[in-house]
């Protein structure tokens, strides 16, 4: 059962900061990735893309800014 | 620009030192123009101490340190585990990217517009990086150009970490010259194992309201200050000759000197040993069991170097400075950072044998806490003198009267045991004068090409009468 | 008003609060009147006097803020013997950062009785220490203390443990030559 993380609510900053490795994020551009690192700075997540509109980026790692993250859910 | 102090007229900077008279102008200590030039000519070029690898043992560990007036991040990369160092200033528009003293991190994220850098200093993300109407075709992420400013060179010397901004600087080993063995020796544990020390965290950091050269060019080399400055420390019962029932160890032939390398600027108090091996251990601790530990360690060290003469330093063997302002002995390593002409910050680390048992670590830590810094029995007296030198030298009258650095002038000699280093009586100001020879060389040099050891034909000794050799007077 | 231990009447609590306040003020007065050896008498033989360094930390990393009392470098980590040594040193008259002697004023406030048990009485307080020295040198230390005091027949209380929490990171005054 996957749990959705409420990253947009009032406690969203804390939820975002605490997102665990392995959680799935969907980005505003439609990309989907798995969190491989959370620097806990409330700003960035390091993700590996499993889907990306630019297919050359599938499998690549990138740091994504919080306003690119549409939603997050546990695996 | 380097050779002219504009505020004072048109005298070249060389005119502020009078080698024949053995004096140095107070302008060197109180003049803002000279201070600004030092930051360019000295702090941009010299090898400077960053800290010790034991402060950042794990991948992603970092500690904020300094190079002169600027903050630097010393980081262990989380992937290749190498130590790197970066200026703590965002490449976007200059905000500090890190405002914690130390920690463990994946990235350094700037709190201004969210440029974020990995532990190799690479720019790996920016806020609005995916917005076509923000960075459009100018996205700097991943480019070499917009990473954190990395030091020019970095060196791990038996666990101590050093860096220079100047890629043209000689290797750290060459920069140390004949002092390399002494520094290596100071970083050994008490049984003689290389890099056998760890350093207590964190840095002891404190302000001293004076010019950086007041402590930076004199402490550890200024034997004549000790009796008067530290007159009161004896009453505290925490003097260096601590411990009850101090044994009289077998005499171990040795010679004590003040030494200075006028081409490299390093120098200090120094012991040459005239016998192979290691002196007997003499009790010096109040705390039970600590002397037993150090005596056993000394016995191990004796076996290790039974057939060698120790390098010119050791417990009780004096201590020395690495130019411009790092102080080293066998239990401390510390540096003086200029902040402003009259404000200095000192950062210290205190070492202990990595493998020492807890009761020994406790005793060494307590001694370090109580001896050193603004709270230290011993050093609090230094602070007062270093402080009031500054206001009392600054006035229009005061600054016309030069400082005396003449003790032992003309009586130095070269000695085969430390090639290139001038050896002089232990209470002389030889080590101070060597700092000024080197200071002037840096202040006049256009680049490292003009400076020893890159330019081996340079003789920077400006003072007269060493061993009958000509000085480098213009 | 805290009913410490829940055993006492409110009047006893008030008296204790008053006595502890008087004790704190006495300490401050002895320090400011340069009666350091008399102040030393108010410290117990098994004193643990500790001023940790304080790091700049991330919100929530509370356990990383103070230096470890027993593993890291602290500003003060003292026994009574060590403090006695400091006082002997100041009293030599040749301890330069305190010669000529400074003008210290210790302001002690926010005195709160936390609890009393077999170990003693836990008291929190705050301090503002002002140092005026020579013509124009001013140093200040602001912070709080977490004390463990023990009742004593001679001096009413003795300080057994004192954790001094200074609101400072880099030590800005060049010398710390007083007690808190
Ligand atoms: S100054 Fe750092 S992101 Fe703008
Ligand atoms: Fe000193």
mmCIF file of C-alpha atoms and ligand atoms in Angstrom, chain B residues 90 92-95 110 112-115, ligand 1:
data_model
loop_
_atom_site.group_PDB
_atom_site.id
_atom_site.type_symbol
_atom_site.label_atom_id
_atom_site.label_comp_id
_atom_site.label_asym_id
_atom_site.label_seq_id
_atom_site.Cartn_x
_atom_site.Cartn_y
_atom_site.Cartn_z
ATOM 1 C CA UNK B 90 27.825 31.302 -3.620
ATOM 2 C CA UNK B 92 25.455 33.220 -8.061
ATOM 3 C CA UNK B 93 25.671 36.398 -6.056
ATOM 4 C CA UNK B 94 27.894 35.737 -3.112
ATOM 5 C CA UNK B 95 25.790 34.528 -0.185
ATOM 6 C CA UNK B 110 22.359 28.598 -0.834
ATOM 7 C CA UNK B 112 19.212 33.073 -1.337
ATOM 8 C CA UNK B 113 18.133 31.716 -4.757
ATOM 9 C CA UNK B 114 18.810 28.028 -4.088
ATOM 10 C CA UNK B 115 21.912 27.297 -6.078
HETATM 11 S S1 LIG D 1 23.419 34.137 -4.037
HETATM 12 FE FE1 LIG D 1 23.351 32.007 -3.858
HETATM 13 S S2 LIG D 1 21.697 31.461 -5.068
HETATM 14 FE FE2 LIG D 1 21.783 33.589 -5.341
#
